[in-house]
Coordinates of C-alpha atoms and ligand atoms in Angstrom, one line a residue:
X1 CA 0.3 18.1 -18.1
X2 CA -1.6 19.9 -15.5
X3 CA 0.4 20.7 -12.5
X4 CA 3.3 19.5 -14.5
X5 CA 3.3 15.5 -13.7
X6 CA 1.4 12.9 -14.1
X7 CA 1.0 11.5 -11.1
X8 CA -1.4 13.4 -7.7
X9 CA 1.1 11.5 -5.5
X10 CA 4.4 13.0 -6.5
X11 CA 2.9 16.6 -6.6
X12 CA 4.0 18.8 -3.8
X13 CA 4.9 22.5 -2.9
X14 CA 6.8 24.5 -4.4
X15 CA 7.3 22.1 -7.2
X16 CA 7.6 18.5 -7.8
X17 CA 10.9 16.9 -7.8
X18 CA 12.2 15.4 -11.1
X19 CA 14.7 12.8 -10.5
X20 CA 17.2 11.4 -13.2
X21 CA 18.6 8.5 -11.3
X22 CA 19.0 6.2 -8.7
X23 CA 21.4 4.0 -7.3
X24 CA 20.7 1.3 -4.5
X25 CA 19.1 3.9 -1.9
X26 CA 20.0 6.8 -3.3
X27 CA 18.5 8.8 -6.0
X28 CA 19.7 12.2 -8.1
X29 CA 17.4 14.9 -9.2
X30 CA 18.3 16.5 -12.6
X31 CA 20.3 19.4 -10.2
X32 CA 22.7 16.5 -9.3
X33 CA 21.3 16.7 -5.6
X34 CA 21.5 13.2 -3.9
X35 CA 19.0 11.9 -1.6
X36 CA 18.7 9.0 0.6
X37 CA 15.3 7.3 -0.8
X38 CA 13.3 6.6 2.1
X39 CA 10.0 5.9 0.2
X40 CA 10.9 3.8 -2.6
X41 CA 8.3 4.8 -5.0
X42 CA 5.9 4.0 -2.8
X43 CA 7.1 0.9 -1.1
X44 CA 7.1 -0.5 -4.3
X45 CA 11.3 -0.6 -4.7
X46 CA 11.9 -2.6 -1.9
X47 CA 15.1 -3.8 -3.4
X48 CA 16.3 -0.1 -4.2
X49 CA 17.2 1.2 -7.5
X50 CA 19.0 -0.5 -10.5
X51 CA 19.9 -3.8 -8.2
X52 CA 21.9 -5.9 -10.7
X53 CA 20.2 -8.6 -10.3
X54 CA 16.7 -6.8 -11.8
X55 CA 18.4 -4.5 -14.2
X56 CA 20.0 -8.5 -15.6
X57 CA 16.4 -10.2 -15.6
X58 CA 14.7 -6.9 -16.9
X59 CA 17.6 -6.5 -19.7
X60 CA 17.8 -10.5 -21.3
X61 CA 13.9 -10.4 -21.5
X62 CA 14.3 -7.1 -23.5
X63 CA 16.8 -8.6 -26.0
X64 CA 14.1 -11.7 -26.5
X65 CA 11.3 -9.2 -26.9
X66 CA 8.8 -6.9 -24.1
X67 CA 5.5 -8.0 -25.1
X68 CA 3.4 -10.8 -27.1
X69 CA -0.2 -11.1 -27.9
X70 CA 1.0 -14.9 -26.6
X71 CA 1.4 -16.4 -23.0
X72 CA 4.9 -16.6 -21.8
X73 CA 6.6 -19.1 -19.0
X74 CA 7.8 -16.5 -17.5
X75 CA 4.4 -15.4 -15.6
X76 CA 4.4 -19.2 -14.9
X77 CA 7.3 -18.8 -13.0
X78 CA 5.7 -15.9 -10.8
X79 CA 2.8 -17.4 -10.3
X80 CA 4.3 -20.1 -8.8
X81 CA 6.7 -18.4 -6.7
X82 CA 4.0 -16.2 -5.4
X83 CA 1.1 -18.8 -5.0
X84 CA 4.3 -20.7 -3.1
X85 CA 4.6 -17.7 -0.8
X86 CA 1.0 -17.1 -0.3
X87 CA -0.9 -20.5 1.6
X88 CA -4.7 -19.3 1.5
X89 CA -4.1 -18.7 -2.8
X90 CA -4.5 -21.5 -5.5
X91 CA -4.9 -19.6 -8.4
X92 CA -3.6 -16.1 -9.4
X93 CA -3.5 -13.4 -12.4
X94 CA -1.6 -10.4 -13.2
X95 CA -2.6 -7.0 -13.8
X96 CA -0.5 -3.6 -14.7
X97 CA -1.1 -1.9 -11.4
X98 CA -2.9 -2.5 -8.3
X99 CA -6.2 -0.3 -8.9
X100 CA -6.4 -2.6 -11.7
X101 CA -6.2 -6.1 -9.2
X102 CA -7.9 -4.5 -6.8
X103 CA -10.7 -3.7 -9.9
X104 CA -10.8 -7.5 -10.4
X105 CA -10.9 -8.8 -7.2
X106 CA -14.1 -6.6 -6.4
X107 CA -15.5 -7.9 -10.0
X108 CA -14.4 -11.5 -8.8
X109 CA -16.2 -11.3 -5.3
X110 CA -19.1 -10.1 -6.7
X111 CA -19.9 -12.7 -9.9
X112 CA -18.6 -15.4 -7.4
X113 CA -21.6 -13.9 -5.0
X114 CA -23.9 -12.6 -6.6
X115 CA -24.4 -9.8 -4.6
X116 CA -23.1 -6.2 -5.3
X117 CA -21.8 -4.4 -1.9
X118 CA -18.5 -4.0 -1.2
X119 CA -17.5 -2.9 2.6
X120 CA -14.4 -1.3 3.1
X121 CA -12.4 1.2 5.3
X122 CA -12.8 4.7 6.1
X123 CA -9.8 6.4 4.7
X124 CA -8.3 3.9 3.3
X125 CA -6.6 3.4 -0.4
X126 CA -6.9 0.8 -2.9
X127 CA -6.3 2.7 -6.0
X128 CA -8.3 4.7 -8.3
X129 CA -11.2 2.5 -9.3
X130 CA -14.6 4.3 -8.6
X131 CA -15.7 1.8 -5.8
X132 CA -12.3 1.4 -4.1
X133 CA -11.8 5.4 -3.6
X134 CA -15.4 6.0 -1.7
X135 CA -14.2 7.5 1.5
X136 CA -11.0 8.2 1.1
X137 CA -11.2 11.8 1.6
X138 CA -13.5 11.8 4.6
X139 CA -13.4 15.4 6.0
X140 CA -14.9 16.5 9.7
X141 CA -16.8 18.6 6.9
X142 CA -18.7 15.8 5.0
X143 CA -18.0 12.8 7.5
X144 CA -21.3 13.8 9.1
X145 CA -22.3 11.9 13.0
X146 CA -21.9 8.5 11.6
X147 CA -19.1 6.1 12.6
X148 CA -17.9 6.4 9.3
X149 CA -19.0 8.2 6.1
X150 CA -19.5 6.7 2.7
X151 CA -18.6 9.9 0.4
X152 CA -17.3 9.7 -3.1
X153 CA -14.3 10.9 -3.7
X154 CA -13.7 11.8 -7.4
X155 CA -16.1 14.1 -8.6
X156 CA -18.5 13.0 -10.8
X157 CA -18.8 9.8 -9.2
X158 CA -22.1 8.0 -9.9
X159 CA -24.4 7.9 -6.9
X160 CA -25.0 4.1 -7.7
X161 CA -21.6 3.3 -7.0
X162 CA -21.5 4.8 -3.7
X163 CA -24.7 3.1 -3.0
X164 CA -23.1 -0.1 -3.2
X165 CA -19.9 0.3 -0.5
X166 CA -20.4 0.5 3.0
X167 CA -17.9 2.2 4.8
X168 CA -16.6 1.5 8.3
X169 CA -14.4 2.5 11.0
X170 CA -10.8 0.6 11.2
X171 CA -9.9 -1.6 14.2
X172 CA -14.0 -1.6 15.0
X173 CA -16.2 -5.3 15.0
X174 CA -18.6 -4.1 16.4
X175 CA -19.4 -1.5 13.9
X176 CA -18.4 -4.2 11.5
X177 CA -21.0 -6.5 13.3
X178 CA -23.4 -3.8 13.0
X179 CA -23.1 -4.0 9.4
X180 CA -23.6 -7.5 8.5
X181 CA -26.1 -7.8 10.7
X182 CA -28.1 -5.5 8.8
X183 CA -27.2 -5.9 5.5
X184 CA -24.9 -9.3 5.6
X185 CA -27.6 -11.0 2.3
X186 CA -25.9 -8.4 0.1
X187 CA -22.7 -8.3 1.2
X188 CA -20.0 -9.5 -1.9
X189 CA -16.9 -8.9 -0.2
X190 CA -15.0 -7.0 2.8
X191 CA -12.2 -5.2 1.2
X192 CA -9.4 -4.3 3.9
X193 CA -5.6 -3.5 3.6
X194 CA -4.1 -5.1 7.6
X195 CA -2.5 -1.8 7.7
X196 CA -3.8 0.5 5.4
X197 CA -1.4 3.3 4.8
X198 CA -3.6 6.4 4.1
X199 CA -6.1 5.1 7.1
X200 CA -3.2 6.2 9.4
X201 CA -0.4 2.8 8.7
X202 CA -2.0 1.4 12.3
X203 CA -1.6 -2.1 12.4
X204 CA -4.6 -3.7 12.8
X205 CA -5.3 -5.8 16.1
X206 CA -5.3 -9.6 15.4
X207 CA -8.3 -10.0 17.2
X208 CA -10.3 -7.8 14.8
X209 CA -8.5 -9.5 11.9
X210 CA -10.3 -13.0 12.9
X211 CA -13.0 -11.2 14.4
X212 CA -13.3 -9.8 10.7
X213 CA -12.6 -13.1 8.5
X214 CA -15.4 -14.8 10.8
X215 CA -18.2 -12.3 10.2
X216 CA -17.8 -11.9 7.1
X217 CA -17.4 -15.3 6.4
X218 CA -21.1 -15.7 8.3
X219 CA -23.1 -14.0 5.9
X220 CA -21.6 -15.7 3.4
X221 CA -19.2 -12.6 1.9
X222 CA -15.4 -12.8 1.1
X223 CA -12.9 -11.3 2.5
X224 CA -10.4 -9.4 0.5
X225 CA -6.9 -8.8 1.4
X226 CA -5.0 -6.0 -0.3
X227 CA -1.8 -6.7 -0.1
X228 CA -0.4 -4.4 -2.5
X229 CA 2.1 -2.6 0.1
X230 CA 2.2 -5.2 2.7
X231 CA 3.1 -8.2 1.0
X232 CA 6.5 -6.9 1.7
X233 CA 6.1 -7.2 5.4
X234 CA 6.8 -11.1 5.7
X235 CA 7.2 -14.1 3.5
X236 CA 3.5 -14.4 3.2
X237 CA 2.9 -11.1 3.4
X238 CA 0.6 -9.5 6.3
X239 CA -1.6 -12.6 6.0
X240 CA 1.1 -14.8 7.2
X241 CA 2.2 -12.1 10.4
X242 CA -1.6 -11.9 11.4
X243 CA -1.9 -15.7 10.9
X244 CA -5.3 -15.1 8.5
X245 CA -6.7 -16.4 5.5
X246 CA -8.5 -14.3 3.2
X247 CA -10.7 -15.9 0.0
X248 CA -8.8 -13.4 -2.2
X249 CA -5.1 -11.5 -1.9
X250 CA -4.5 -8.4 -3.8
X251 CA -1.1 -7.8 -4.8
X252 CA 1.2 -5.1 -6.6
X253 CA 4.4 -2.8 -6.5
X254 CA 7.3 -5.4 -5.7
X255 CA 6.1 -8.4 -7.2
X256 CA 7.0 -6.1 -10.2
X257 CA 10.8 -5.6 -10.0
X258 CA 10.5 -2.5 -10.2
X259 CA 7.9 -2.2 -13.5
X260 CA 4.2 -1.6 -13.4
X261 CA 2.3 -4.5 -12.0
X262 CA -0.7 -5.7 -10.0
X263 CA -1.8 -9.6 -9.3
X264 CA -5.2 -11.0 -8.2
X265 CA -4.6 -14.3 -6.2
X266 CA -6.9 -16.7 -4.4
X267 CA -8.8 -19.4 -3.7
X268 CA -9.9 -22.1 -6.3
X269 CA -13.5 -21.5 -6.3
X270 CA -13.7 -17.6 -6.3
X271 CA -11.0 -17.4 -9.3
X272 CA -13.2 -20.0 -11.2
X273 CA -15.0 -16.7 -12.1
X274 CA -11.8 -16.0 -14.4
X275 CA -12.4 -19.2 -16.4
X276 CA -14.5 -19.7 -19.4
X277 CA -17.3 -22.5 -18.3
X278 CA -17.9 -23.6 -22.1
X279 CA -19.0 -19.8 -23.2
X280 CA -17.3 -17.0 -22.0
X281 CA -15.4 -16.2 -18.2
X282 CA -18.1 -15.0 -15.6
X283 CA -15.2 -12.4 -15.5
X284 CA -13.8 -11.8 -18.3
X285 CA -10.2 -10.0 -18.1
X286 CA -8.0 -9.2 -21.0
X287 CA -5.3 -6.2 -20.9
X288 CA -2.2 -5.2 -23.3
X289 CA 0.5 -5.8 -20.9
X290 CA -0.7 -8.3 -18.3
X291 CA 1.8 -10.6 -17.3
X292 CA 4.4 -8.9 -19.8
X293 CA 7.7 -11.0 -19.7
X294 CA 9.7 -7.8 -19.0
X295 CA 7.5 -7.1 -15.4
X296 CA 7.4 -10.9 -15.0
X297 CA 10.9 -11.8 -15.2
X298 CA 12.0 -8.5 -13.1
X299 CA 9.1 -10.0 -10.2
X300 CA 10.8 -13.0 -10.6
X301 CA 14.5 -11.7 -9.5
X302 CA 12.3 -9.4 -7.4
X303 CA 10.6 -11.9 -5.2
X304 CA 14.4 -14.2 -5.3
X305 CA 16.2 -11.7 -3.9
X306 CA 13.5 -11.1 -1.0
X307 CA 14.7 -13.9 1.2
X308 CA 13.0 -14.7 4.9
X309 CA 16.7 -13.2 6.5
X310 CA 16.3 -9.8 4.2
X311 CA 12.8 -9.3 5.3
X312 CA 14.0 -9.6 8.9
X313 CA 16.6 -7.8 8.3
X314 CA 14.9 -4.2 6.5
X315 CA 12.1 -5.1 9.3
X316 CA 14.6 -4.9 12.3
X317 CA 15.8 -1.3 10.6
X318 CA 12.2 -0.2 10.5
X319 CA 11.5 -1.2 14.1
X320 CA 14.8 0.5 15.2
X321 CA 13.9 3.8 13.4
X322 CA 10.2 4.3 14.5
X323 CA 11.7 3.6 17.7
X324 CA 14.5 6.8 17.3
X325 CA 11.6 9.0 16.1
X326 CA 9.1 8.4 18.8
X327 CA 12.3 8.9 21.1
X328 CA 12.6 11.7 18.8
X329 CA 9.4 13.3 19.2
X330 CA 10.0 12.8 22.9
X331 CA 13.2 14.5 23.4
X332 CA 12.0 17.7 20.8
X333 CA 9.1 18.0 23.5
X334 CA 6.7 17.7 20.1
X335 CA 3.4 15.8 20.4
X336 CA 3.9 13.0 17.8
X337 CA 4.2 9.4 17.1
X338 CA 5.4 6.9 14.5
X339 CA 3.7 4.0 13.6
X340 CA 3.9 1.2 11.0
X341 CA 5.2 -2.2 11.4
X342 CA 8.6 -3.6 10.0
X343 CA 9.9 -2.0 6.9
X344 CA 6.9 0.2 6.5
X345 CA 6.1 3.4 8.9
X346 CA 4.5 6.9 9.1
X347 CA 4.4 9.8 11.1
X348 CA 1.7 11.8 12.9
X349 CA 2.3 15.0 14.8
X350 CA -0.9 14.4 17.2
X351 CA -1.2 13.9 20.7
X352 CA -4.3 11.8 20.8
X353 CA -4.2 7.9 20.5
X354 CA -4.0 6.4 17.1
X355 CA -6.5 4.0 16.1
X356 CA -8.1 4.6 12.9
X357 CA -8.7 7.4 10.3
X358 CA -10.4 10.0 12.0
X359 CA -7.7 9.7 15.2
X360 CA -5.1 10.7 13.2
X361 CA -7.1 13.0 10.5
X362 CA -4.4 16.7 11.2
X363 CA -5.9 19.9 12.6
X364 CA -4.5 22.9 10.7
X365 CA -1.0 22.7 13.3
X366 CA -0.3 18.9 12.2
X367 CA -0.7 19.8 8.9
X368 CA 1.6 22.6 8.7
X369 CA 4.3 20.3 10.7
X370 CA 3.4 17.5 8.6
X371 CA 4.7 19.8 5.8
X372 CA 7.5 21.2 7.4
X373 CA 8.8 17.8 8.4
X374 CA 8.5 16.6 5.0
X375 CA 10.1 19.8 3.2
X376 CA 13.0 19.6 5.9
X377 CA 13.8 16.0 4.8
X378 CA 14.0 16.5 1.2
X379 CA 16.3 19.9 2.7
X380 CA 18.3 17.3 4.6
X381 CA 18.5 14.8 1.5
X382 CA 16.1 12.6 2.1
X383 CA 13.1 11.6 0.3
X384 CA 10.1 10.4 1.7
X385 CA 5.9 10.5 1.3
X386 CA 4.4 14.3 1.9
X387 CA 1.8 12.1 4.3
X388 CA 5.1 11.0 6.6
X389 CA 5.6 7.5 5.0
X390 CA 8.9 5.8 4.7
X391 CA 9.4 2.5 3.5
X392 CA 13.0 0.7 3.6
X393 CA 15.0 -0.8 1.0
X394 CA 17.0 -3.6 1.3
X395 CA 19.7 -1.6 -0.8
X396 CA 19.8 0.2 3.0
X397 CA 22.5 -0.1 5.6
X398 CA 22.4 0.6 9.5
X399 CA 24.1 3.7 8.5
X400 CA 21.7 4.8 5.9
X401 CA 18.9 4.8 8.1
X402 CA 20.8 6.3 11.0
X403 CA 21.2 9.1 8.5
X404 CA 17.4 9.2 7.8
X405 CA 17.1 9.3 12.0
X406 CA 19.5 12.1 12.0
X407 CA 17.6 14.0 9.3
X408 CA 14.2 13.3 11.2
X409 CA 15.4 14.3 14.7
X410 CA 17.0 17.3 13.8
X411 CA 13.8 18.4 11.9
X412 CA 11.5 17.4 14.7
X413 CA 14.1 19.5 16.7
X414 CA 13.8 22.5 14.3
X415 CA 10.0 22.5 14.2
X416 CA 9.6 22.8 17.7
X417 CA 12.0 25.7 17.9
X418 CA 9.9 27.4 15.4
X419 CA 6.6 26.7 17.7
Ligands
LIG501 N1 -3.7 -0.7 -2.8 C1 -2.8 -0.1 -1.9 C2 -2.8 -0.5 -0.5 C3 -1.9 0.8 -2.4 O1 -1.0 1.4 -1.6 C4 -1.9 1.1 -3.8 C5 -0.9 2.1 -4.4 N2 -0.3 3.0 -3.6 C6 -2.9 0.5 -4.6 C7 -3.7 -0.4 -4.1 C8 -2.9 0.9 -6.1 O2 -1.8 0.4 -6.8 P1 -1.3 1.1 -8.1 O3 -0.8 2.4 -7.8 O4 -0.3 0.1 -8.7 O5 -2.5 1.2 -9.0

């Protein structure tokens, strides 16, 4: 494998960590060192590791059999506790990870359409589909004088697909007014995560959010909500906090239980595109494993177990903590801030104010700290994302992430002695 995994994500110097276990919030590398897991493979373990009541689902659905060439009830079930959970969705289908739902949902926008550009965030992630990475790597280099630079990210990347997304700044109508105006007639879809992680994890203002749906909706394009990592934030996910109501939902990581995943939800009309009209679907979409039983009935515990009172309760932690590390920051006389909302937050060591990619984009000295910070966490025992997210289990306890605090301060405190 080269670099020795198999995942960019989990790479990091001097060498990735290979874990054999995990507990609740705990996991054990194959030294037998524990850490407290503070990022939860990427927000997607929201209920920590081996929680009994997955490991049961997961385990009587491997005894009946992991996958059919057949339908099952089980993604019945889901469906229905998801499309329960979500108001602005009727319809909804499953795919094995989010780049794959977030694949579809473009694909759906666009037959639904007819038109072919997709507009989406500077910086932000959806994945690895072609469309869904342009930008994502914006540097001061490449980014140009623009508001926002439309670069491809993997090389190789056909100059027709970047032809066909339209980049923007976060947090910004009137560059997204700009936009429409100009090109609204060919405008599919806006694809935009409420608080996209890699953009920075700023929350985007509610204002913008309608500002956003309404424009959009103007020019007759859809509005595309990817969900995948903030579904966790409330009972209808970031949709229901910021009281909007997107034509499609992207969804992923803990609908899953713990096992690979993605969904595709939304309105009637646009997932019409996903039925056959007496030939074939406009939009045609197979795959292996969708919907398996085993990911299905694991989502299905998953999503049980995620009650209103534990979201409010792995929120209230989250607020608590980002409010320890700004304190944190403060009292280590370091220029820094944490953001996020609820469950879900990240750290930037910059003094300017964070609004969108290019605010919190690191000089040379963020970076290194950036570094530092994370390498003295995993030192401390505590694991979290080499780009300064966290995201809280409910396996966690006050006292767990009062340990995580501890870890941070005296880090923050250690960097600035070290200048
Ligand atoms: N969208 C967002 C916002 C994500 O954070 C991710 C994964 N981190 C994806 C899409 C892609 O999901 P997956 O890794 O399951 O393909």
């Amino acid at each position: 494998m080269p670099e020795g995994t198999t995942r960019t994500t989990v790479l990091m110097d001097p060498f990735p960590i290979y874990l054999s276990h995990g507990a609740g919030c705990r996991v054990w590398d194959v030294d037998d060192q524990v850490f407290i897991d503070a990022i939860n493979n990427f927000t997607a373990m929201i209920h920590g590791h081996a929680h009994p009541d997955l490991v049961a689902a997961a385990m009587a659905q491997l005894r009946l059999g992991s996958a059919f060439g057949a339908a099952t009830e089980s993604e019945i079930e889901l469906a229905e506790l998801l499309i329960g959970r979500l108001p602005s969705a009727d319809h909804i289908r499953f795919t094995n990870s989010g780049t794959e739902a977030v694949m579809m949902a473009i694909k759906a926008a666009r037959a639904a359409t007819g038109r072919a550009k997709i507009v989406k965030i500077e910086g932000a992630y959806h994945g690895s589909y072609d469309a869904s990475e342009v930008s994502l790597d914006s540097t001061p280099d490449n980014w140009g004088t623009g508001q926002a630079a439309a670069n491809a990210y993997a090389h190789g990347t056909p100059a027709g697909v970047v032809h066909d997304v339209i980049v923007v700044p976060f947090n910004d109508l009137d560059a997204l007014h700009a936009v429409l105006e100009a090109q609204g007639a060919e405008i599919a879809g806006v694809l935009i995560d409420p608080m996209p992680n890699r953009a920075g994890l700023i929350p985007a203002r509610a204002d913008y959010i309608h500002g956003l749906c309404d424009a959009v909706h103007a020019v007759g394009g859809l509005v595309i909500f990817d969900e995948v990592i903030t579904f966790r934030l409330g009972m209808s996910g970031a949709q229901g906090l910021w009281q909007a109501t997107p034509d499609i939902t992207v969804l992923g990581k803990i609908i899953g239980g713990g096992f690979p995943v993605g969904a595709v939800a939304g309105r009637a009309e646009v997932m019409e595109v996903f039925a056959r009209r007496g030939g074939r679907a406009p939009v045609p979409h197979g795959g292996t494993f969708n919907a398996n039983p085993v990911t299905m009935r694991a989502g299905i515990a998953s999503m049980n177990a995620l009650t209103g009172d534990e979201i409010d309760r792995i929120n209230r932690m989250g607020d608590d903590l980002r409010d320890g590390i700004c304190r944190a920051f403060e009292a280590a006389g370091l220029p820094g801030t944490c953001v996020g909302r609820g469950s879900l937050l990240r750290l930037h060591f910059t003094e300017k104010p964070v609004t969108d990619y290019r605010s919190v984009y690191p000089d040379a000295q963020a970076r290194d700290r950036l570094k530092r910070f994370h390498l003295g966490l995993v030192n401390r025992g505590v694991l979290i994302g080499a780009n300064g997210l966290m995201a809280l289990s409910t396996a966690m306890s006050v006292e767990d992430a009062n340990a995580v605090l501890d870890a941070a301060r005296d880090t923050l405190n250690e960097i600035a002695q070290c200048g």
